[in-house]
CSV table of C-alpha atoms and ligand atoms in Angstrom, one decimal:
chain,number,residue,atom,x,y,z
A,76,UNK,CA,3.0,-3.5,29.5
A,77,UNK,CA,4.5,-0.6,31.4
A,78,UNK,CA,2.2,2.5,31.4
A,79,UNK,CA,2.4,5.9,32.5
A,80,UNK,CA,-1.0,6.8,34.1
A,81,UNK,CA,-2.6,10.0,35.5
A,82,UNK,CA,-3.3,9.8,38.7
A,83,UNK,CA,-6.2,12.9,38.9
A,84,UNK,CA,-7.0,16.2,37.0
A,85,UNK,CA,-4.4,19.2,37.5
A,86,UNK,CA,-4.8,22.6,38.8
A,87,UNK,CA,-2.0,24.7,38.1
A,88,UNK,CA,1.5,23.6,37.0
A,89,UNK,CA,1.8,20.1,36.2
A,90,UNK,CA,3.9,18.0,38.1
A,91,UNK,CA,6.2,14.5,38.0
A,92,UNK,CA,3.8,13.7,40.8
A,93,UNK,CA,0.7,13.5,39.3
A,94,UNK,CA,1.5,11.4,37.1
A,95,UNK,CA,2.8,7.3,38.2
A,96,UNK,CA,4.3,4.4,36.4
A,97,UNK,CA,2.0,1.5,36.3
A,98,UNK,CA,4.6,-1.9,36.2
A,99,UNK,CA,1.7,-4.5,36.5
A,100,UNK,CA,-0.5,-3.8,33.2
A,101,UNK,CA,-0.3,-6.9,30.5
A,102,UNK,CA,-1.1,-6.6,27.1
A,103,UNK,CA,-1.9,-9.7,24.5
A,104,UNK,CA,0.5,-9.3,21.8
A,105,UNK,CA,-2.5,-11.1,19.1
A,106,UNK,CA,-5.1,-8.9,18.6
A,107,UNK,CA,-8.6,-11.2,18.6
A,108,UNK,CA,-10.1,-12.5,15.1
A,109,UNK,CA,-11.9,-9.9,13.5
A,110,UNK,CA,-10.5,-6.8,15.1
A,111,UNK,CA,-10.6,-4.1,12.8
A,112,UNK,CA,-7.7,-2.5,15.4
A,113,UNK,CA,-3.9,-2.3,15.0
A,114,UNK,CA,-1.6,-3.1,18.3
A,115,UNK,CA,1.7,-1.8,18.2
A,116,UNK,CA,5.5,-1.4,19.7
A,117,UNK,CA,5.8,2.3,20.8
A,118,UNK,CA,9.1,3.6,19.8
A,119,UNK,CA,9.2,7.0,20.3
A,120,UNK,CA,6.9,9.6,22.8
A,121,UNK,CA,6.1,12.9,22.0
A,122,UNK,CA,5.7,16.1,24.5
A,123,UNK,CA,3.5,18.4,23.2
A,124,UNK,CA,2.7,21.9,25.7
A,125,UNK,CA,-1.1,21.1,24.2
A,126,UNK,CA,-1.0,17.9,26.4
A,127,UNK,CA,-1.3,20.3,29.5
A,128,UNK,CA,-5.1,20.9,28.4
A,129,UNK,CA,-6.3,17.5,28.5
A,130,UNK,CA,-4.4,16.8,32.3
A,131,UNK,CA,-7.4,19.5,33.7
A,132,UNK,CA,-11.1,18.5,33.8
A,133,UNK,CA,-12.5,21.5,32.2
A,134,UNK,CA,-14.0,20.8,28.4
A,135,UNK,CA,-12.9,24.3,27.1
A,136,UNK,CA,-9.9,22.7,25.5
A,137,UNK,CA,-10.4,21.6,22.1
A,138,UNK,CA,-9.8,17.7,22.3
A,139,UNK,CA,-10.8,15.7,25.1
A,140,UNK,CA,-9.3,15.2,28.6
A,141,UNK,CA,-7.4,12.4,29.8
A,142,UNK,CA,-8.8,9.6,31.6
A,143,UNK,CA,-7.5,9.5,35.3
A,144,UNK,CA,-6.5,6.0,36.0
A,145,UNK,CA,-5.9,5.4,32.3
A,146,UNK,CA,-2.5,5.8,30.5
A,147,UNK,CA,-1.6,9.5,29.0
A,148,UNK,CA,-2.6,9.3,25.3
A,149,UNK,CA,-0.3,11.6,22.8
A,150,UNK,CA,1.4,12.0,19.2
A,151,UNK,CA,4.5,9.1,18.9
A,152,UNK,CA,6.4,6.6,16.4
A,153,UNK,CA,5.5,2.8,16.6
A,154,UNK,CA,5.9,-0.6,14.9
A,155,UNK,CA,3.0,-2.5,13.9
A,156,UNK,CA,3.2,-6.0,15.6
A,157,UNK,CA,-0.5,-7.4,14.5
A,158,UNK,CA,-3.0,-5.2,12.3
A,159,UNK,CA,-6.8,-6.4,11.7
A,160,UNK,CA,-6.7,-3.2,9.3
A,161,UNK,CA,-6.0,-3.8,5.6
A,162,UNK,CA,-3.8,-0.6,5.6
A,163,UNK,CA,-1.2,-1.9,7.6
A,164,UNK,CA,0.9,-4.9,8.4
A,165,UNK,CA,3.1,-6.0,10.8
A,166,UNK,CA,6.6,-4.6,10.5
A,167,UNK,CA,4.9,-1.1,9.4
A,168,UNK,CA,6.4,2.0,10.8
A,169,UNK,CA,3.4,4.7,11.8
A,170,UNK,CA,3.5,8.0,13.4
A,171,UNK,CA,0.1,9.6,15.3
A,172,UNK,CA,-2.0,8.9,18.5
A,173,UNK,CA,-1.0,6.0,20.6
A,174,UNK,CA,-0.3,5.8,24.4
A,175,UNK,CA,2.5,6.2,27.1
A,176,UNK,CA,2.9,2.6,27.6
A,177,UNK,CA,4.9,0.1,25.9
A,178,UNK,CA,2.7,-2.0,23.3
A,179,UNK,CA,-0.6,0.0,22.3
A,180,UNK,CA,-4.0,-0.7,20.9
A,181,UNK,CA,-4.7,1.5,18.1
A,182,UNK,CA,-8.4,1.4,17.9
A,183,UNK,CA,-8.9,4.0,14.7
A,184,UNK,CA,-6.1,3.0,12.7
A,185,UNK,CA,-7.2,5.5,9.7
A,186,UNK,CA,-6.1,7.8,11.7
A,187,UNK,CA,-2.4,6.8,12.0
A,188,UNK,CA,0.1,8.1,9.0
A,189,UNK,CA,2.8,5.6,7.7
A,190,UNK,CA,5.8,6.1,7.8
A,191,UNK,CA,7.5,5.6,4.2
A,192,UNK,CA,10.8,7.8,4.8
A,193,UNK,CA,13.1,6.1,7.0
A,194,UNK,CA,16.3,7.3,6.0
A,195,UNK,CA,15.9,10.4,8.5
A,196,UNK,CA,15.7,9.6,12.2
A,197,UNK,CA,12.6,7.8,13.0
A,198,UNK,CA,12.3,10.3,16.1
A,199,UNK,CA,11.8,12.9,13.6
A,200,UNK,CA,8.4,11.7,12.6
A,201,UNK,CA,7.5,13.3,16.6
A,202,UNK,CA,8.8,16.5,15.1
A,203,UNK,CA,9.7,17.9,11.8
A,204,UNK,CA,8.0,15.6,10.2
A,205,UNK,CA,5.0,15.2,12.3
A,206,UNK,CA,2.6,16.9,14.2
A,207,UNK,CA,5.4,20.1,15.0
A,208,UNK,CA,6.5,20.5,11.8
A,209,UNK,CA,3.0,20.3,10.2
A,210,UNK,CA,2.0,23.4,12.9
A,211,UNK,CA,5.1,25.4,11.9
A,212,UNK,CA,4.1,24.8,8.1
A,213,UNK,CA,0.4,25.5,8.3
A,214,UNK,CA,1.0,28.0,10.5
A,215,UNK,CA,3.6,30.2,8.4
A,216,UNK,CA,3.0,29.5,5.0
A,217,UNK,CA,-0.6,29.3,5.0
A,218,UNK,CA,-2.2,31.9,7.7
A,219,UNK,CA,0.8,34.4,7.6
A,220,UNK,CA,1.6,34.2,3.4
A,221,UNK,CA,5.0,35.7,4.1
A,222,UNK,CA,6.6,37.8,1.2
A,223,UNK,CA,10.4,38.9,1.0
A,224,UNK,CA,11.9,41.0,3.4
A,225,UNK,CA,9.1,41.2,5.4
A,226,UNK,CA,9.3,41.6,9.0
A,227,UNK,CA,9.3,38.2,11.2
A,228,UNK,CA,9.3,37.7,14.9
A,229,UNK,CA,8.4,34.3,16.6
A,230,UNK,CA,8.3,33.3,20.5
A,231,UNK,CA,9.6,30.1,22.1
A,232,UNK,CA,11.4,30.2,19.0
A,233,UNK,CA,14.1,26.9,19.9
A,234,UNK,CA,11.3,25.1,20.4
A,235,UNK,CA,9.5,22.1,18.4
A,236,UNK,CA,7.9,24.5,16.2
A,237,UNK,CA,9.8,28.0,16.7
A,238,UNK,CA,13.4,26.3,14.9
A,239,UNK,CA,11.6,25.4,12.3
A,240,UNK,CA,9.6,28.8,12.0
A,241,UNK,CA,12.6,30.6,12.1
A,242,UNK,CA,14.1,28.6,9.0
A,243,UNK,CA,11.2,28.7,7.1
A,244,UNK,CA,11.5,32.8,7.1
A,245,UNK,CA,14.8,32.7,6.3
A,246,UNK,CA,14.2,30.8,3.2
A,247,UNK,CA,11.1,32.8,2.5
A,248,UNK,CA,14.0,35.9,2.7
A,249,UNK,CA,12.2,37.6,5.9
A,250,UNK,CA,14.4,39.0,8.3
A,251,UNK,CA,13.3,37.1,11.2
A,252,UNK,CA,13.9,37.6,15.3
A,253,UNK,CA,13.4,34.6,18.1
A,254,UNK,CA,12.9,35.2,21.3
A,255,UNK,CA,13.6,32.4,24.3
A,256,UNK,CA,14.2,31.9,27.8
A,257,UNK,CA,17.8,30.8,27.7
A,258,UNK,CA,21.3,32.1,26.9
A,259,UNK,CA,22.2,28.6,25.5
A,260,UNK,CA,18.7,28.7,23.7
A,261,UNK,CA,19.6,32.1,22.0
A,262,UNK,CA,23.0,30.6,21.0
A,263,UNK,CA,21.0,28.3,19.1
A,264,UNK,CA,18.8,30.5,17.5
A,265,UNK,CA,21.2,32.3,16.2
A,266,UNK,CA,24.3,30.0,15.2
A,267,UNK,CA,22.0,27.4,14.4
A,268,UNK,CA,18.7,28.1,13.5
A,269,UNK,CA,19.8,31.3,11.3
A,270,UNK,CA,17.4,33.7,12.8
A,271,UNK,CA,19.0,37.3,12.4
A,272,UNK,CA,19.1,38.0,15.9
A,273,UNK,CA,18.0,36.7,19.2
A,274,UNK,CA,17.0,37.6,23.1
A,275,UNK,CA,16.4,36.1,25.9
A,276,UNK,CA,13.0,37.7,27.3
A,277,UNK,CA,13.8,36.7,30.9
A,278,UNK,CA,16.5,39.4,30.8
A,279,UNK,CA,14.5,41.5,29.2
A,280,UNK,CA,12.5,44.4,31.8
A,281,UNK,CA,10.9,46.3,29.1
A,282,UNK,CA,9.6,43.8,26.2
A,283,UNK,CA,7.8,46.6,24.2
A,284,UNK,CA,11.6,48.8,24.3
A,285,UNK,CA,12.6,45.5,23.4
A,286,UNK,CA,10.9,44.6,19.9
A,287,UNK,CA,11.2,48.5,19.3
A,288,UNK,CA,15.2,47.8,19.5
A,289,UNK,CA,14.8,44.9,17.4
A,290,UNK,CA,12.1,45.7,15.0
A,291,UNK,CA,12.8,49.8,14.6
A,292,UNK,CA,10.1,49.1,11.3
A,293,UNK,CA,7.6,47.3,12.6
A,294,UNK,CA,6.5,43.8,12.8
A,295,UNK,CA,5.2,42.4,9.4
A,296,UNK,CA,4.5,38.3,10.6
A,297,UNK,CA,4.5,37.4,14.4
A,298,UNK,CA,3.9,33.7,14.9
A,299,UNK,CA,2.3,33.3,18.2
A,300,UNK,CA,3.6,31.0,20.6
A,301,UNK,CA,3.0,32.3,24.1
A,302,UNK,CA,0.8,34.7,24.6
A,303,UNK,CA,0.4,37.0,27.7
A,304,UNK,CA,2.7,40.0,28.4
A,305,UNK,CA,4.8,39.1,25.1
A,306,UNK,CA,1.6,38.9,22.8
A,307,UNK,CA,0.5,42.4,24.2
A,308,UNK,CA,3.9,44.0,23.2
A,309,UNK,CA,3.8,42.9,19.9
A,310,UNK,CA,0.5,44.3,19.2
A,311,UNK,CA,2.0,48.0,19.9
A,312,UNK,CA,4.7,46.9,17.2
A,313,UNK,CA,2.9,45.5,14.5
A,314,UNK,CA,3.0,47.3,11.3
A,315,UNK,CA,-0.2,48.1,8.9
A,316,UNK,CA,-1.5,44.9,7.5
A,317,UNK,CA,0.3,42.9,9.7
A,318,UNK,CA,-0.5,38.8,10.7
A,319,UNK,CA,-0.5,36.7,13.7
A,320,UNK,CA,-0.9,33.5,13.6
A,321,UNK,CA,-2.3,32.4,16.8
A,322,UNK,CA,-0.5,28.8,17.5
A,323,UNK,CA,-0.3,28.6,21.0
A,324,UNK,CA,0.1,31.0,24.4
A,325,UNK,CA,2.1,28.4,26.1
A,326,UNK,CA,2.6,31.2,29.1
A,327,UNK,CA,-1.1,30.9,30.0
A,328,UNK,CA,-1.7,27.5,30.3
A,329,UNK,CA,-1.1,26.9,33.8
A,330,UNK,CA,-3.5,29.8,34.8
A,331,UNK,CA,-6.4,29.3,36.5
A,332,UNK,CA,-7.7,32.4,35.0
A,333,UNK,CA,-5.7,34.0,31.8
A,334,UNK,CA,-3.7,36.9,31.8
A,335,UNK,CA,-6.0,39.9,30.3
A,336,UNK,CA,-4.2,41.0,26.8
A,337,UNK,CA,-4.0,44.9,26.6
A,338,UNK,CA,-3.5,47.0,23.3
A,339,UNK,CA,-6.1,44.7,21.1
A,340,UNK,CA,-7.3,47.9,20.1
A,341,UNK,CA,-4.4,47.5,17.4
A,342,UNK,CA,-5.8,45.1,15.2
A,343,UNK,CA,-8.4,47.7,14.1
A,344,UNK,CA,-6.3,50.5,14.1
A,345,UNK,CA,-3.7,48.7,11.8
A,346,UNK,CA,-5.5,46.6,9.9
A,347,UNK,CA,-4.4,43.4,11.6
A,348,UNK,CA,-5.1,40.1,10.6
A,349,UNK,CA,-4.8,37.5,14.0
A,350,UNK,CA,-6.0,33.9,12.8
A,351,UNK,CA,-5.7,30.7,15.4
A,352,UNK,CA,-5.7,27.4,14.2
A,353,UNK,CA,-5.3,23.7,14.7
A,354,UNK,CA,-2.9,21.5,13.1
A,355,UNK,CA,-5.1,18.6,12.4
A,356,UNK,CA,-7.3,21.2,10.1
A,357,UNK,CA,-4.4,21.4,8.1
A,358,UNK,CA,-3.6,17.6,7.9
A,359,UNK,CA,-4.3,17.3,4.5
A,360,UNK,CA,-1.5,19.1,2.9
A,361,UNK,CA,0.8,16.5,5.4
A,362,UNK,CA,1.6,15.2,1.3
A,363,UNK,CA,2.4,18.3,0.2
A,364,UNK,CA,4.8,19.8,2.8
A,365,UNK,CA,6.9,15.7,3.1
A,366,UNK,CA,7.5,17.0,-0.6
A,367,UNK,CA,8.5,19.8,0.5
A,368,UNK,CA,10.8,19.3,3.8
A,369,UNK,CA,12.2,15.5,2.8
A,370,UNK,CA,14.4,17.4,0.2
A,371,UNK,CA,15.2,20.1,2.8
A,372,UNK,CA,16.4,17.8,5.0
A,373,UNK,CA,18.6,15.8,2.7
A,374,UNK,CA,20.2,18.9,1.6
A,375,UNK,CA,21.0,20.3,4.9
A,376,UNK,CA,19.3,23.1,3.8
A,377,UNK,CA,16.8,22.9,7.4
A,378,UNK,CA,18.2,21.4,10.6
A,379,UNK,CA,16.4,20.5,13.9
A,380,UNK,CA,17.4,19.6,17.2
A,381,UNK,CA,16.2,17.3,19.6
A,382,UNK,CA,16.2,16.7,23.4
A,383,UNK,CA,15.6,13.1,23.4
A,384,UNK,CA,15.5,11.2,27.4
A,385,UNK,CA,15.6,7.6,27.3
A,386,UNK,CA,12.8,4.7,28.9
A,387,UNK,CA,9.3,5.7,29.4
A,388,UNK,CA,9.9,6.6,32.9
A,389,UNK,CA,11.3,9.5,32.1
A,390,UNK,CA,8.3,10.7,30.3
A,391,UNK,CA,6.2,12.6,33.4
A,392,UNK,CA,9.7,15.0,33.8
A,393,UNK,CA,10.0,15.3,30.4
A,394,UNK,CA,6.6,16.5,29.7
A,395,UNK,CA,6.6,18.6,32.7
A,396,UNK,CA,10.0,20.3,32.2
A,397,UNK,CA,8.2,22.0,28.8
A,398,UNK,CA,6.7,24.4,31.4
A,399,UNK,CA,10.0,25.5,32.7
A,400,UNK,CA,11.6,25.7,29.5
A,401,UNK,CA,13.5,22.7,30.4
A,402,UNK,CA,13.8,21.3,26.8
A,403,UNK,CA,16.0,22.8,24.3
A,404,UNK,CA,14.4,21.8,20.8
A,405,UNK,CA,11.8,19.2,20.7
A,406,UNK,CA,11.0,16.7,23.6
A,407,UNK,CA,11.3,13.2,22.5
A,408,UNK,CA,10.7,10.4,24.9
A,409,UNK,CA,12.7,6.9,23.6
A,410,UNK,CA,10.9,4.1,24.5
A,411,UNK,CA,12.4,1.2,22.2
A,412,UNK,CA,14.8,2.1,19.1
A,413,UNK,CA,13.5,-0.9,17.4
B,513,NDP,P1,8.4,23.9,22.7
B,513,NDP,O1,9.2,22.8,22.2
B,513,NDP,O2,8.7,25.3,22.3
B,513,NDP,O3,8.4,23.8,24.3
B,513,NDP,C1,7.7,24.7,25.1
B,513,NDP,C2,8.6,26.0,25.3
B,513,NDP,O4,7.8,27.1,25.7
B,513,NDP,C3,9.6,25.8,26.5
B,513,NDP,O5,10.7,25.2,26.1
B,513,NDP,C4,9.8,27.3,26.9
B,513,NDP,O6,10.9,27.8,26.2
B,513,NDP,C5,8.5,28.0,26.5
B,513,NDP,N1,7.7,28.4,27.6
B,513,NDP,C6,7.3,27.7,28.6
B,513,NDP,N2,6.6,28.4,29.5
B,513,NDP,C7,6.6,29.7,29.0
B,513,NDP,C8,6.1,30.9,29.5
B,513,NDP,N3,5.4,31.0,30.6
B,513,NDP,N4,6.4,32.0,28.8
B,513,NDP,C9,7.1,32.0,27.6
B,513,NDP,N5,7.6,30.8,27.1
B,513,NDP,C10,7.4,29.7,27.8
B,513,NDP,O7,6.9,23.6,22.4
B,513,NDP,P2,6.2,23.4,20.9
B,513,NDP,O8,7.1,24.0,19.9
B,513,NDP,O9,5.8,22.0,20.8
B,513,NDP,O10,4.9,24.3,21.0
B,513,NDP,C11,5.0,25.7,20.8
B,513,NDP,C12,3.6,26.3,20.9
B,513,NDP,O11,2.9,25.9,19.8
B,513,NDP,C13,2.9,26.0,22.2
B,513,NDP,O12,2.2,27.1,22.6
B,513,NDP,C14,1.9,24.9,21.7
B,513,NDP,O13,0.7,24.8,22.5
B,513,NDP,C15,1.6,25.4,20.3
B,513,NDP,N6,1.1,24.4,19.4
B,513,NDP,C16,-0.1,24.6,18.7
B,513,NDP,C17,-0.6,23.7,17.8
B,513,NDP,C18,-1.8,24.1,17.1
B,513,NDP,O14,-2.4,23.2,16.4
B,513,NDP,N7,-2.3,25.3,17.2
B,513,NDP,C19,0.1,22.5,17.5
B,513,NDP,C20,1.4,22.3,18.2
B,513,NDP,C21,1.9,23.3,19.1
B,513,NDP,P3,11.7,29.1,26.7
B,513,NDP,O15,12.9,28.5,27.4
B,513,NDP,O16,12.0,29.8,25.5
B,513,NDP,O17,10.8,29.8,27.7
């Protein structure tokens, strides 16, 4: 049962080489009478920027850190190959917390989410239809309440949850702006994605001129993926009544100390509502929002793009390259297609 293990905590960026591939773990592929666990084939690996948090030691992050020595834990697709659970069977497909490893032991099997769509890429279920797309959904419709022709800007915007973002304003009729870190990525956002128009805020030497240039009105809706220098521009451009939502600051993560925010004095004097949140609060509406995207999807009404590496030793480069903007859309590790 290949593994990919964490050697020790991380300081700083994360690298390939703190993390090894472990060729002599075996797994039995019958879990024991009575187990109340499921064991299962992982399909597909998901990178997620959150996963940085639980590679340090420090418990400020808010789920717990990895294990050094043990595999990396994270969001993927898998096959159920035994279950001791009477939710699930063998043959199931699930999506949700399993390992970087080949077979896994799914000890809290409530926890998993069947799979009951699968005439859409399986892979999708790391993405739009999982743990991203829930976070672009939650984090739109339900902290920023977007109305018509309001004002939208969102960071990392090609990314996992930024495409999606991007679409969702568009067919809430917001006029919505992406920023990323690539010309190819721009492309994308807009020939692809739809967004209105695009930049690339490495080029950019001014990003307060910037979002002036773009957003001459204001910002109504700015969906927060970064933080830092970009979050503190946007504050100086947000219009009265404006909302953040507060997804992620992907730009501080690898800070020893954060960056200090200026121009918070903002919110008060525009009447600015900032919310964070995390997905898993919002898990419940998972229902709700396969109602709503499934038909989406099928209609090429929403797209999404993927930057899927094949085996599972590809999965330390992957995860690292997310710091450096390697991926373009979201980073899917292929395990097994089957
Ligand atoms: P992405 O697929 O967007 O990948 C990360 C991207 O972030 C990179 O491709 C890169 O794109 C950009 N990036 C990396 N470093 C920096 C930096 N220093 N400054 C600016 N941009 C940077 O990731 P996701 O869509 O999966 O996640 C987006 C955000 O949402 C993250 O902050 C993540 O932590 C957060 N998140 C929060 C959740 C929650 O529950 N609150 C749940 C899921 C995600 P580029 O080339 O454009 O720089």
């Amino acid at each position: 049962n290949k593994q990919i293990v964490l050697k020790h905590y991380v300081n700083g960026f994360p690298k390939e080489s703190h993390m090894l591939i472990n060729d002599s773990a075996t797994i039995n592929l019958k879990l024991p009478e009575g187990s109340n666990a499921v064991l299962v084939k992982n399909l597909y690996l998901s990178c997620d920027p959150y996963m940085r948090g639980r590679m340090s030691e420090s418990k400020e992050s808010y789920v717990d850190s990895f294990t050094p020595g043990s595999p990396i834990t994270g969001y993927g697709v898998a096959k159920v190959i035994d279950s001791g659970h009477s939710n699930f069977k063998k043959g199931d497909l699930v999506w949700g917390g399993t390992g970087w490893e080949e077979y896994s032991i799914i000890n809290a099997p409530e926890t998993l989410f069947k799979i009951e769509h699968t005439d859409v890429p399986l892979s999708y279920y790391t993405g739009i239809l999982g743990m991203p797309g829930m976070t672009a959904y939650a984090g739109f419709y339900e902290i920023c309440a977007p109305e018509k022709g309001e004002y939208v800007f969102v960071s990392a915007a090609s990314g996992a949850v930024g495409q999606l973002v991007g679409q969702f304003a568009k067919l809430s009729g917001c006029y919505v702006v992406g920023s990323a870190g690539t010309k190819e990525k721009v492309d994308l956002l807009k020939n692809k994605f739809g967004y209105d128009e695009a930049f690339n805020y490495k080029e950019e030497q001014d990003l307060d001129a910037t979002l002036k240039r773009y957003f001459p009105n204001g910002i109504d809706i700015y969906f927060e993926n970064v933080g830092g220098k970009m979050l503190e521009a946007v504050l100086s451009n947000m219009r009265v009544n404006g909302r953040i939502s507060a997804c992620g600051m992907i730009s501080q993560y690898n800070l020893e100390q954060g960056d200090g925010v200026r121009n918070l004095f903002h919110i008060i004097t525009k009447s600015i509502r900032m919310q964070g949140f995390i997905v898993t609060q919002y898990y419940h509406l998972y229902p709700k929002y396969m109602e709503m995207i499934i038909p989406l999807i099928k209609q090429g009404k929403i797209c999404y793009i993927e930057d899927t590496v094949e085996e599972l030793e590809s999965a330390p480069a992957a995860l690292v390259g997310l710091f450096s903007g390697r991926n373009v859309g979201k980073q899917v590790v292929v395990v097994a297609r089957e």
